[in-house]
Tab-separated table of C-alpha atoms in Angstrom:
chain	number	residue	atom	x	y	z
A	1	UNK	CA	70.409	167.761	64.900
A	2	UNK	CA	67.587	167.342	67.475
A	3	UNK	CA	65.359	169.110	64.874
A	4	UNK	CA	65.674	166.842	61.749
A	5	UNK	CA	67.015	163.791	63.324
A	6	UNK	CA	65.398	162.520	59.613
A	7	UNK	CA	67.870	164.520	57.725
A	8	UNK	CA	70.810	162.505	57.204
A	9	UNK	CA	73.039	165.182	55.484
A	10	UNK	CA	72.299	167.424	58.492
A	11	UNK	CA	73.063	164.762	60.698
A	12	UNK	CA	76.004	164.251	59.322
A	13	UNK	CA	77.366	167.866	59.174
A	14	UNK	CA	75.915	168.159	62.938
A	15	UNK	CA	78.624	165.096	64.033
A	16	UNK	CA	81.309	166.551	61.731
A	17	UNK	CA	81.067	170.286	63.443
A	18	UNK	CA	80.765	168.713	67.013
A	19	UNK	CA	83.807	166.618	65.996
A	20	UNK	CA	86.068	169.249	65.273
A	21	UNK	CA	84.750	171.862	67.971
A	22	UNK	CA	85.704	169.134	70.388
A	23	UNK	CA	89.272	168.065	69.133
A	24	UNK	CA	92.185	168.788	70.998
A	25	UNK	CA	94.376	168.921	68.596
A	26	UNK	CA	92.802	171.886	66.313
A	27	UNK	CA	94.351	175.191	67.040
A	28	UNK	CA	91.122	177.158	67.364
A	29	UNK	CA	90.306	174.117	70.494
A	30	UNK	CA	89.006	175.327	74.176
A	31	UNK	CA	87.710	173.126	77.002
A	32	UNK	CA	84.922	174.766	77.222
A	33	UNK	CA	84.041	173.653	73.689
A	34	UNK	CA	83.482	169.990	74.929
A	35	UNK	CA	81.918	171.151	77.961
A	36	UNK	CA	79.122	173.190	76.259
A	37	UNK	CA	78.717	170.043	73.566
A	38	UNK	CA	78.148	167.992	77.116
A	39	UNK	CA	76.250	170.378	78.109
A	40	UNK	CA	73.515	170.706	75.471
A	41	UNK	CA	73.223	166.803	74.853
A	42	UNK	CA	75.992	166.495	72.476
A	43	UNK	CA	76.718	162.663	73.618
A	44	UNK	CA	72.990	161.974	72.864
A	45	UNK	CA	72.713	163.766	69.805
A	46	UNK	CA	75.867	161.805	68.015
A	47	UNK	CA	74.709	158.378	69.644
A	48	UNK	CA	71.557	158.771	68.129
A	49	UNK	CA	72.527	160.133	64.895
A	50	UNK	CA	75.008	156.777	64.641
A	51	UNK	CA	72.305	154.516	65.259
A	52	UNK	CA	69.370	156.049	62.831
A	53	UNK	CA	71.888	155.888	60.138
A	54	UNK	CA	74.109	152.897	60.690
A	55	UNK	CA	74.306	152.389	57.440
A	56	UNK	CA	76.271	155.447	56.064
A	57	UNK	CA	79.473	155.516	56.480
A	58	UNK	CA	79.669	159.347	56.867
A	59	UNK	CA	77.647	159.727	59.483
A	60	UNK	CA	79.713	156.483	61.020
A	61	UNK	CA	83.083	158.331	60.524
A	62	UNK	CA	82.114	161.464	62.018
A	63	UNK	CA	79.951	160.060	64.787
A	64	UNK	CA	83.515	157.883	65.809
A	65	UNK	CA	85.703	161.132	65.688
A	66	UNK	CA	82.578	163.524	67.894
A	67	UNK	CA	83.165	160.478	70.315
A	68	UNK	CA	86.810	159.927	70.132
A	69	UNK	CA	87.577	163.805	70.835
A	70	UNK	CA	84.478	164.736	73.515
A	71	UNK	CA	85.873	161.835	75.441
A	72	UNK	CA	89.166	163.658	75.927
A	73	UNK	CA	90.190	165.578	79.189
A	74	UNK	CA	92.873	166.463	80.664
A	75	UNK	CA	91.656	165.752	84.557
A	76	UNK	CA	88.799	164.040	84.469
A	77	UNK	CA	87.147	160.810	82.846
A	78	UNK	CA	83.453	162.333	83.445
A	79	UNK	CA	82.970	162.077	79.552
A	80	UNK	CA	84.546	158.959	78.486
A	81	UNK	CA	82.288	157.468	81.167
A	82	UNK	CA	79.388	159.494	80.195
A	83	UNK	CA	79.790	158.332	76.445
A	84	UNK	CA	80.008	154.295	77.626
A	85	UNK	CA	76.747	155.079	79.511
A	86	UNK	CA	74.450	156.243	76.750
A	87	UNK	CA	75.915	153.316	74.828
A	88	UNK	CA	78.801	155.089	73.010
A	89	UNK	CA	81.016	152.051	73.319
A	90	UNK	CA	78.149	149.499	71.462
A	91	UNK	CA	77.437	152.426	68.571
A	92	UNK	CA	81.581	152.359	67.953
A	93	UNK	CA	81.332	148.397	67.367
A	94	UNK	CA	78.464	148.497	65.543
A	95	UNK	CA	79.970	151.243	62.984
A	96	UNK	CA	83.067	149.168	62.700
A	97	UNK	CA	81.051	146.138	61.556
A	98	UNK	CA	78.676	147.500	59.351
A	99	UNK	CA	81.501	149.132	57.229
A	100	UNK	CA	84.444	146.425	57.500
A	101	UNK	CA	86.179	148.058	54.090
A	102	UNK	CA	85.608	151.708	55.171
A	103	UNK	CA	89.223	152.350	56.149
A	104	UNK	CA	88.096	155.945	57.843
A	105	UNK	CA	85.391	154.233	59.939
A	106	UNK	CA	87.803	151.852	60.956
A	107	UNK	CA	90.064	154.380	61.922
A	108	UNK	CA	87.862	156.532	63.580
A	109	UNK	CA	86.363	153.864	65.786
A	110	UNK	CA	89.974	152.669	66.994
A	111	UNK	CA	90.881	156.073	67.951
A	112	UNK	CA	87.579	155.721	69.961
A	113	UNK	CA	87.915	152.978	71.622
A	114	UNK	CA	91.562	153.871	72.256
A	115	UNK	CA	90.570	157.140	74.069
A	116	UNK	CA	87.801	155.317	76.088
A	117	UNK	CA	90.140	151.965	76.851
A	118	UNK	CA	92.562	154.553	78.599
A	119	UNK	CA	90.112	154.654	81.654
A	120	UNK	CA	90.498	150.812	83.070
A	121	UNK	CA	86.802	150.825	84.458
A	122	UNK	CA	85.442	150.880	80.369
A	123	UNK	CA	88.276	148.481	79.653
A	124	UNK	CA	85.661	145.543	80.792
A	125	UNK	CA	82.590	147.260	78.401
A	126	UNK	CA	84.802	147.118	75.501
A	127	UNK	CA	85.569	143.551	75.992
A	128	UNK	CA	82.273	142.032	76.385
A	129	UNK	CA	81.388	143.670	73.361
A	130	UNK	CA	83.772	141.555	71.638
A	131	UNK	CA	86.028	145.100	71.129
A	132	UNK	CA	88.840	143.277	71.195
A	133	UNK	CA	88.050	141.133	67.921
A	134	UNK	CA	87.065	144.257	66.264
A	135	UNK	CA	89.901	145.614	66.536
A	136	UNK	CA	91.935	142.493	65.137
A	137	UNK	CA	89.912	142.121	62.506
A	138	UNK	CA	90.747	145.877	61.447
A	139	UNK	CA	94.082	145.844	61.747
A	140	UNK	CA	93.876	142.345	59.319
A	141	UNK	CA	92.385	143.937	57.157
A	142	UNK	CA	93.833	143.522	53.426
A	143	UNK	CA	93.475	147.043	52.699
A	144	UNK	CA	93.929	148.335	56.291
A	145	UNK	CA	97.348	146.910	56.462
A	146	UNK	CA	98.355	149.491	54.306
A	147	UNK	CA	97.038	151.966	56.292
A	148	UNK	CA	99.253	153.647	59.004
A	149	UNK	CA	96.218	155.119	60.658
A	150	UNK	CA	94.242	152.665	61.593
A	151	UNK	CA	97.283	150.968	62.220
A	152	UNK	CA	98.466	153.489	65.027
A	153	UNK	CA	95.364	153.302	66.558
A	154	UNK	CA	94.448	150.012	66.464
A	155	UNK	CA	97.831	148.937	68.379
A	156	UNK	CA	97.278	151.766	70.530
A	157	UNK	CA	93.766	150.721	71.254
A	158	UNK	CA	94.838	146.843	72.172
A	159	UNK	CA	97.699	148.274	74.239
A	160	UNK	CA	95.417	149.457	76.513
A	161	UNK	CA	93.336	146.972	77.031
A	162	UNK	CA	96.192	144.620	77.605
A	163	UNK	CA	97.386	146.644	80.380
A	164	UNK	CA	97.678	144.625	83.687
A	165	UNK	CA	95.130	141.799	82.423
A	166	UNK	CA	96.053	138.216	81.570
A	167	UNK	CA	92.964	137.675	80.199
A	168	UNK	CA	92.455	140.588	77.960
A	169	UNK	CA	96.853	139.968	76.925
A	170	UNK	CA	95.480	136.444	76.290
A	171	UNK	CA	92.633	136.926	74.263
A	172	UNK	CA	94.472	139.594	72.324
A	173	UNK	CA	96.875	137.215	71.441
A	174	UNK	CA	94.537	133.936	70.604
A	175	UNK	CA	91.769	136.621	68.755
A	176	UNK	CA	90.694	136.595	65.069
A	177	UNK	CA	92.557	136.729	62.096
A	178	UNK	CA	95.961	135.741	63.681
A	179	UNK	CA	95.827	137.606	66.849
A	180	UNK	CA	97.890	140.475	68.117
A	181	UNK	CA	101.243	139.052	67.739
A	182	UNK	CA	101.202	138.662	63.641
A	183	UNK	CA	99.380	142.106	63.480
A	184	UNK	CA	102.302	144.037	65.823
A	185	UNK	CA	104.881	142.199	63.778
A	186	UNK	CA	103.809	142.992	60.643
A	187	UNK	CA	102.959	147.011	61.317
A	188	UNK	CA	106.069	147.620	62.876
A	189	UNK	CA	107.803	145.422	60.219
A	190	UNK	CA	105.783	147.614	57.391
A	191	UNK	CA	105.980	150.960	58.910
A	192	UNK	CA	109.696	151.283	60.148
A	193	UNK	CA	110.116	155.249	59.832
A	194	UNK	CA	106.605	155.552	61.398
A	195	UNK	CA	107.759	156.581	64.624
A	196	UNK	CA	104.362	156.668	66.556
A	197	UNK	CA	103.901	152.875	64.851
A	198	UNK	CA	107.018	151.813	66.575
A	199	UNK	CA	106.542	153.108	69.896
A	200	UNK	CA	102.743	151.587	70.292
A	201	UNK	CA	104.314	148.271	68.456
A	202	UNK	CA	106.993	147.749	71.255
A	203	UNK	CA	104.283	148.640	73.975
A	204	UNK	CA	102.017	145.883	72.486
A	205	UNK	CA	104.725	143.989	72.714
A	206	UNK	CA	105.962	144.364	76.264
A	207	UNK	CA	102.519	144.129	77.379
A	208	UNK	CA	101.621	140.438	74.929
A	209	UNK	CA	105.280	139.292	76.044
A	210	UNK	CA	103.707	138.575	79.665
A	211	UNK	CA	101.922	135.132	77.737
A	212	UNK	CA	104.711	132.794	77.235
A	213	UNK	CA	103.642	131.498	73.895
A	214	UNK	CA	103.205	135.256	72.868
A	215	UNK	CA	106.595	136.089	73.726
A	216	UNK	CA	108.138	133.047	72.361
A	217	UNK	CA	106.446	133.844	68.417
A	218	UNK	CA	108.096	137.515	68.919
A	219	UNK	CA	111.310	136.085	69.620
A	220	UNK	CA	111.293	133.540	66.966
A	221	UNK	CA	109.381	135.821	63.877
A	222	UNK	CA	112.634	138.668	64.468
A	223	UNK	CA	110.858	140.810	66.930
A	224	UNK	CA	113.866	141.175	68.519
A	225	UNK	CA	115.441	143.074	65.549
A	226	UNK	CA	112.377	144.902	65.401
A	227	UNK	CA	112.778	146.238	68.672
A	228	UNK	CA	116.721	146.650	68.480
A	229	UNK	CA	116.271	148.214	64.651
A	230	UNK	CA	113.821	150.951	65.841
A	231	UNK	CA	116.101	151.838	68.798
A	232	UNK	CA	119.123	152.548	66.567
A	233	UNK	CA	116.968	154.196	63.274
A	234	UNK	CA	118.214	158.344	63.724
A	235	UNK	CA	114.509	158.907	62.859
A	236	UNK	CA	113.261	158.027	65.922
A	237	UNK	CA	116.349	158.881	67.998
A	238	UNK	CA	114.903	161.992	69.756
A	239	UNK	CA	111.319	160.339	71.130
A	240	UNK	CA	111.687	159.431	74.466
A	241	UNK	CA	108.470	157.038	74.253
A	242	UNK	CA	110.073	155.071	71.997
A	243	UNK	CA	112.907	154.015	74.340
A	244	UNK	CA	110.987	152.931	77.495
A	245	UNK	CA	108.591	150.860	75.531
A	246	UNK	CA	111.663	148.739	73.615
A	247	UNK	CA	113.141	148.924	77.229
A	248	UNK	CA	110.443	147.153	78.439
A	249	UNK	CA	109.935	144.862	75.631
A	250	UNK	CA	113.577	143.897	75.903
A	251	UNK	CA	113.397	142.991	79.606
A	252	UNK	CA	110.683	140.451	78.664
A	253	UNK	CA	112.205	138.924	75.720
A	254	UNK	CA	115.868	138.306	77.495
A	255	UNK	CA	114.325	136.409	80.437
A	256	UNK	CA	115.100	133.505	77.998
A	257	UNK	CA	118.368	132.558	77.872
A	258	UNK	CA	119.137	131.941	74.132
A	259	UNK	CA	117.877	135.056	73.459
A	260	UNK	CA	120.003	137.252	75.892
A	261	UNK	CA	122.598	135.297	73.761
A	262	UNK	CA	121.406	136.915	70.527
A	263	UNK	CA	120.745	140.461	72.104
A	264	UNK	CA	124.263	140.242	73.700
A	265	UNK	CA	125.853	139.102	70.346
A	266	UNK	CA	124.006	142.187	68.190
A	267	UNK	CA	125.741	144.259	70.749
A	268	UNK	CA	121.969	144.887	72.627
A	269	UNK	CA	124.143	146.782	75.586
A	270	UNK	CA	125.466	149.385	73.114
A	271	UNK	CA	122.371	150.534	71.465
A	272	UNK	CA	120.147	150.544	74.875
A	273	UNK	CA	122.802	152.539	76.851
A	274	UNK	CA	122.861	154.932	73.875
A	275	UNK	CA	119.652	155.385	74.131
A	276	UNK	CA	119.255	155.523	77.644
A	277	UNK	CA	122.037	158.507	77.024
A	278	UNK	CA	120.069	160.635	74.499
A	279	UNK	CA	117.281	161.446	77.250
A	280	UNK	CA	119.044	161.246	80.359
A	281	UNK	CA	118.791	165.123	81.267
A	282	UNK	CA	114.948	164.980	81.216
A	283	UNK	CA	113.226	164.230	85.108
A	284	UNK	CA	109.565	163.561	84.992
A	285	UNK	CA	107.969	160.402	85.929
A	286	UNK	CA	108.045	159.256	82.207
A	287	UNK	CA	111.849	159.420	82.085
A	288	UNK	CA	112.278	157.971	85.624
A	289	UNK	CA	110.311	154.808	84.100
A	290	UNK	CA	112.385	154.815	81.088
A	291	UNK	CA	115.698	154.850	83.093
A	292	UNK	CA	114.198	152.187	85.368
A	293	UNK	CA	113.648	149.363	82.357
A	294	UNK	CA	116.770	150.881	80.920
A	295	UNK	CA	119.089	149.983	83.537
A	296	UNK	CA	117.206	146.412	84.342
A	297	UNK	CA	117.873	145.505	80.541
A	298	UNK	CA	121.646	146.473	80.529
A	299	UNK	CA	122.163	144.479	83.447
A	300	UNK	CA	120.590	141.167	82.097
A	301	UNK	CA	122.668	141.915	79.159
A	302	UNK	CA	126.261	142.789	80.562
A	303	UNK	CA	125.962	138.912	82.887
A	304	UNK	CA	127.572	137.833	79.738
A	305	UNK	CA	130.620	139.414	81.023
A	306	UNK	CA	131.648	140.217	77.857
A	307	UNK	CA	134.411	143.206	77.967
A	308	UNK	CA	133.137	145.281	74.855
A	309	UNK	CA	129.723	145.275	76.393
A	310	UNK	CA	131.157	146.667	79.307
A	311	UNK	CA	133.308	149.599	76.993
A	312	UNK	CA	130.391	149.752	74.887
A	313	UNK	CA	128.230	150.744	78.150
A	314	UNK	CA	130.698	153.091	79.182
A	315	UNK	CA	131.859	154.804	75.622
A	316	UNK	CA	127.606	155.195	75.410
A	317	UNK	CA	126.771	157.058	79.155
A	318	UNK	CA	125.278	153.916	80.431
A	319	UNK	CA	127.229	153.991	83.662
A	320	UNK	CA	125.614	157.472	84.733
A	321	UNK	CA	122.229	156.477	83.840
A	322	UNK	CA	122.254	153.037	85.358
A	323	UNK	CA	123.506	155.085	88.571
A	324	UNK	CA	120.548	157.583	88.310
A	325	UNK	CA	117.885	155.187	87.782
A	326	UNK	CA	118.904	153.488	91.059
A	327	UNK	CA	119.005	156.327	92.643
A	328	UNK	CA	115.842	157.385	91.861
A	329	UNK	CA	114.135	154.338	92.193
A	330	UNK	CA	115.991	153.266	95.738
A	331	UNK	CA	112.788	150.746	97.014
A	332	UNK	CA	112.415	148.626	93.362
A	333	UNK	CA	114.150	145.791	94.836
A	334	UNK	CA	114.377	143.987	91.338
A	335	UNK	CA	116.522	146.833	90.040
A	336	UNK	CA	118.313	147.284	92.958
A	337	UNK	CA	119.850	143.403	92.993
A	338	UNK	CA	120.289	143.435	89.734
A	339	UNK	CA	122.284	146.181	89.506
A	340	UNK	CA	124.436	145.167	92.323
A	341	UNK	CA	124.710	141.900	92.308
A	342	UNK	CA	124.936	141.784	88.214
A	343	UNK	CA	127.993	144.186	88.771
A	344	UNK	CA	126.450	146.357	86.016
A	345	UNK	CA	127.234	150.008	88.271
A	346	UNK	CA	130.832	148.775	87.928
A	347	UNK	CA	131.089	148.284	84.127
A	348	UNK	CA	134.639	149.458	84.290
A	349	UNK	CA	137.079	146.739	85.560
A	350	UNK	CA	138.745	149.559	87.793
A	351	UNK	CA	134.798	150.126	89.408
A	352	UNK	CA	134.771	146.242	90.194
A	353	UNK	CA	138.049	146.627	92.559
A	354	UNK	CA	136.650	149.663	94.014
A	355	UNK	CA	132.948	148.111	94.880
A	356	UNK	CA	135.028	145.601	96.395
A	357	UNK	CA	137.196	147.736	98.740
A	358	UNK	CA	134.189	149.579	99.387
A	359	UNK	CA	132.678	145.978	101.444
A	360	UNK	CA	136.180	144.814	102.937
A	361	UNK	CA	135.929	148.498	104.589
A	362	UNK	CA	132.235	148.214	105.680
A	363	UNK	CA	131.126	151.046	103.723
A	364	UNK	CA	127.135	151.849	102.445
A	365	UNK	CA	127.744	151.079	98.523
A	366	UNK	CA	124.154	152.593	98.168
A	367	UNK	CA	125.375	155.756	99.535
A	368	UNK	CA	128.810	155.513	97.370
A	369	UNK	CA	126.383	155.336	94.385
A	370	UNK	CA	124.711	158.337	95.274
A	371	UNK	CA	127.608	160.181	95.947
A	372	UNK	CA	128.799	158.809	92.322
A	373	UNK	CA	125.838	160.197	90.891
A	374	UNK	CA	126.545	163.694	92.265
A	375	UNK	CA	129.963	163.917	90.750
A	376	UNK	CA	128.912	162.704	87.338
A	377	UNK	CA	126.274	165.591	86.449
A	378	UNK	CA	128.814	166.113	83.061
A	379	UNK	CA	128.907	162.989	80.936
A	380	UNK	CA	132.324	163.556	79.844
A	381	UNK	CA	133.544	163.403	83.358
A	382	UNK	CA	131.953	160.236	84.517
A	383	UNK	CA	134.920	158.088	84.038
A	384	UNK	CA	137.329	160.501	85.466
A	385	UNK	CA	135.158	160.803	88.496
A	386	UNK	CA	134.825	157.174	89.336
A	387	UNK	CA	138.419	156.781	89.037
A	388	UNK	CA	138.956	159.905	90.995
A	389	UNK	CA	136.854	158.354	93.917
A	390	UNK	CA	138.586	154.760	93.466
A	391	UNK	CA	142.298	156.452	94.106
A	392	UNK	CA	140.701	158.672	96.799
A	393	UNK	CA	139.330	155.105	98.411
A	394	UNK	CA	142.615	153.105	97.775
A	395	UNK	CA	144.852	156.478	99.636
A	396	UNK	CA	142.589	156.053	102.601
A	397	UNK	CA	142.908	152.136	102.575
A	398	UNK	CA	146.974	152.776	102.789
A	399	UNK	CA	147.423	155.289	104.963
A	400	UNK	CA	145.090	153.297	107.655
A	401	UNK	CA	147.216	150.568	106.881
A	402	UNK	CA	150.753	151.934	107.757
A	403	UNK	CA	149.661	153.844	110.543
A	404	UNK	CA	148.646	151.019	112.498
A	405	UNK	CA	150.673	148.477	114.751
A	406	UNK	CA	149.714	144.662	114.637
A	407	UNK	CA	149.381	143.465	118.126
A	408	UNK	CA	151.663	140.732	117.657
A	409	UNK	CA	154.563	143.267	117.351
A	410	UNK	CA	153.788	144.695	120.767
A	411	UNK	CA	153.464	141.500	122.217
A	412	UNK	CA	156.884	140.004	121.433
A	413	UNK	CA	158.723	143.364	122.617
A	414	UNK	CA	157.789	143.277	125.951
């Protein structure tokens, strides 16, 4: 490449081998390859190679994917930041504009941008490159909307720049073409057995709920369903990613009131607590997160009160995860309340006499969840067990009872 920079074919083939040397995902892939393309002035080589030929789309496609994969590593962000440097982040945009209708360029360049957005230093670079409009504009498309690639990536892409930014989560939704709401909606209403579509369409959507007037358009164009729909499909029962992004997403949306209603009525307590249920064995930081927005939308949901929400909780496993995700998150003070206070530990009408025993007798509830937890290691014993330790409670509570003499008895004897 550094030889006949003039050669466009070789040029081409150079980005294309460095592409595929450096992509994680090819079985024949080493770190080392990456490091060596580093090395040698791979960054420079594609950069320049994008912006003699700017106008073929090969070289454009290939160029994207060299960048998209060298800027992967597993501990360090040395080459994303390496790539936005030599102006890696300007040669994406500029690909993606001069070939709007090129559906792999478009694709390729998302992924890009994705991989570099993931790093919240290049977040800023993207965005004053207008990266975020480029990406809108993409996922507009007429003919990209058919395409579950750029799709995937584009949503992935905004995601990340949305993260912990009202500006960037407002500008995402007020952008071209409609904005980030109508292109979430539509992908994840287009692509329903794309599983990887769904889970990056609910974590758009958790993260564009934070704007009021974003969340609101969700709630009233059926992103609700959405949400609830992709939860329940048996093709995406099994990915964990899935349910703490709709977790999250259905926290935001039932901080309004009317729609609780409507989540309560499509029986939302069922399907999250079933879901909760299906990955409650794993323990990694990932799952901890997922039981944490879990439990914090089951107990906005059950303050309807309404007894088959409760059963439907219970039948489902949701009393054993709502109890581990408070115990593993004991300082979020949010979960915490609700949780108590929203009587969602005690979904059983039993539990609720217990819990309240357990205060007339002065006793650390916290610590009587914990010990709950303990006992309830075997989901089919859960129910057994918190009955077991309501008796053992209400035993104690009588025999203190008729083993002690009121005062007043005393008194009038002598």
């Amino acid at each position: 490449m550094n030889m006949h920079p003039d050669t466009k074919n070789i040029q081409f083939q150079g980005c294309a081998a460095l592409a595929g040397l450096a992509n994680p995902y090819s079985e024949a892939y080493k770190e080392q390859h990456t490091a060596h393309i580093v090395e040698h002035g791979g960054i420079e080589a594609v950069i320049r190679a994008m912006g003699n030929y700017v106008r073929d789309a090969r070289v454009q496609q290939s160029g994207c994917s060299a960048l998209r994969h060298i800027s992967y590593q597993r501990r360090t962000a040395q080459n994303a930041f390496a790539i936005a440097e030599q102006g890696g982040v300007e040669a994406v945009l500029v690909a993606m504009a001069a070939h709007p209708d090129n559906a792999y360029v478009q694709h390729q360049g998302c992924a890009a941008l994705q991989k570099l957005t993931y790093y919240e230093d290049l977040r800023g670079l993207v965005v004053a490159a207008d990266g975020i409009d480029a990406i809108l504009r993409a996922l507009h498309h007429e003919d990209h909307r058919r395409n579950s690639r750029v799709q995937q990536q584009g949503l992935r892409a905004l995601r990340n720049l949305a993260l912990d930014s009202d500006a960037n989560r407002r500008a995402i939704v007020d952008g071209e073409c409609g904005g980030g709401v109508a292109a979430t909606l539509r992908a994840m209403q287009k692509f329903q057995d794309a599983t990887g579509i769904q889970v990056r369409g609910c974590s758009l959507m958790w993260q564009l709920a934070h704007v009021d007037h974003a969340k609101h358009r969700f709630i009233a164009n059926k992103g609700v369903d959405l949400v609830l729909g992709a939860l329940q499909k048996q093709k995406h029962a099994h990915d964990p990613y899935l349910v703490l992004e709709a977790c999250g997403a259905l926290a935001k949306f039932a901080e309004d009131d009317a729609t609780r209603a409507d989540m309560v009525s499509k029986g939302g307590a069922g399907i999250v607590a079933a879901a909760m249920a299906r990955h409650e064995s794993k323990d990694n930081y990932k799952a901890r997160h997922r039981r944490k927005w879990g439990c914090v939308v089951l107990c906005t949901l059950l303050r309807a009160g309404r007894r088959e929400d409760k059963a439907a909780v219970v039948e489902n496993g949701g009393v054993g995860a709502v109890l581990c995700a408070m115990e593993e998150h004991p300082h979020a003070r949010d979960l915490q309340r609700k949780a108590c206070e929203e009587k969602v530990a005690n979904a059983m009408d039993k539990l609720t006499a217990a819990r309240q025993m357990m205060k007339q007798q002065g006793m650390d509830e916290q610590a009587m969840f914990q010990r709950a937890f303990q006992m309830m290691a075997d989901p089919q014993f859960r129910v057994s067990a918190l009955q077991n330790m309501m008796q053992q409670q209400q035993q104690q509570a009588s025999s203190s009872s008729t083993t002690t003499v009121p005062p007043s008895t005393e008194k009038k004897s002598e």
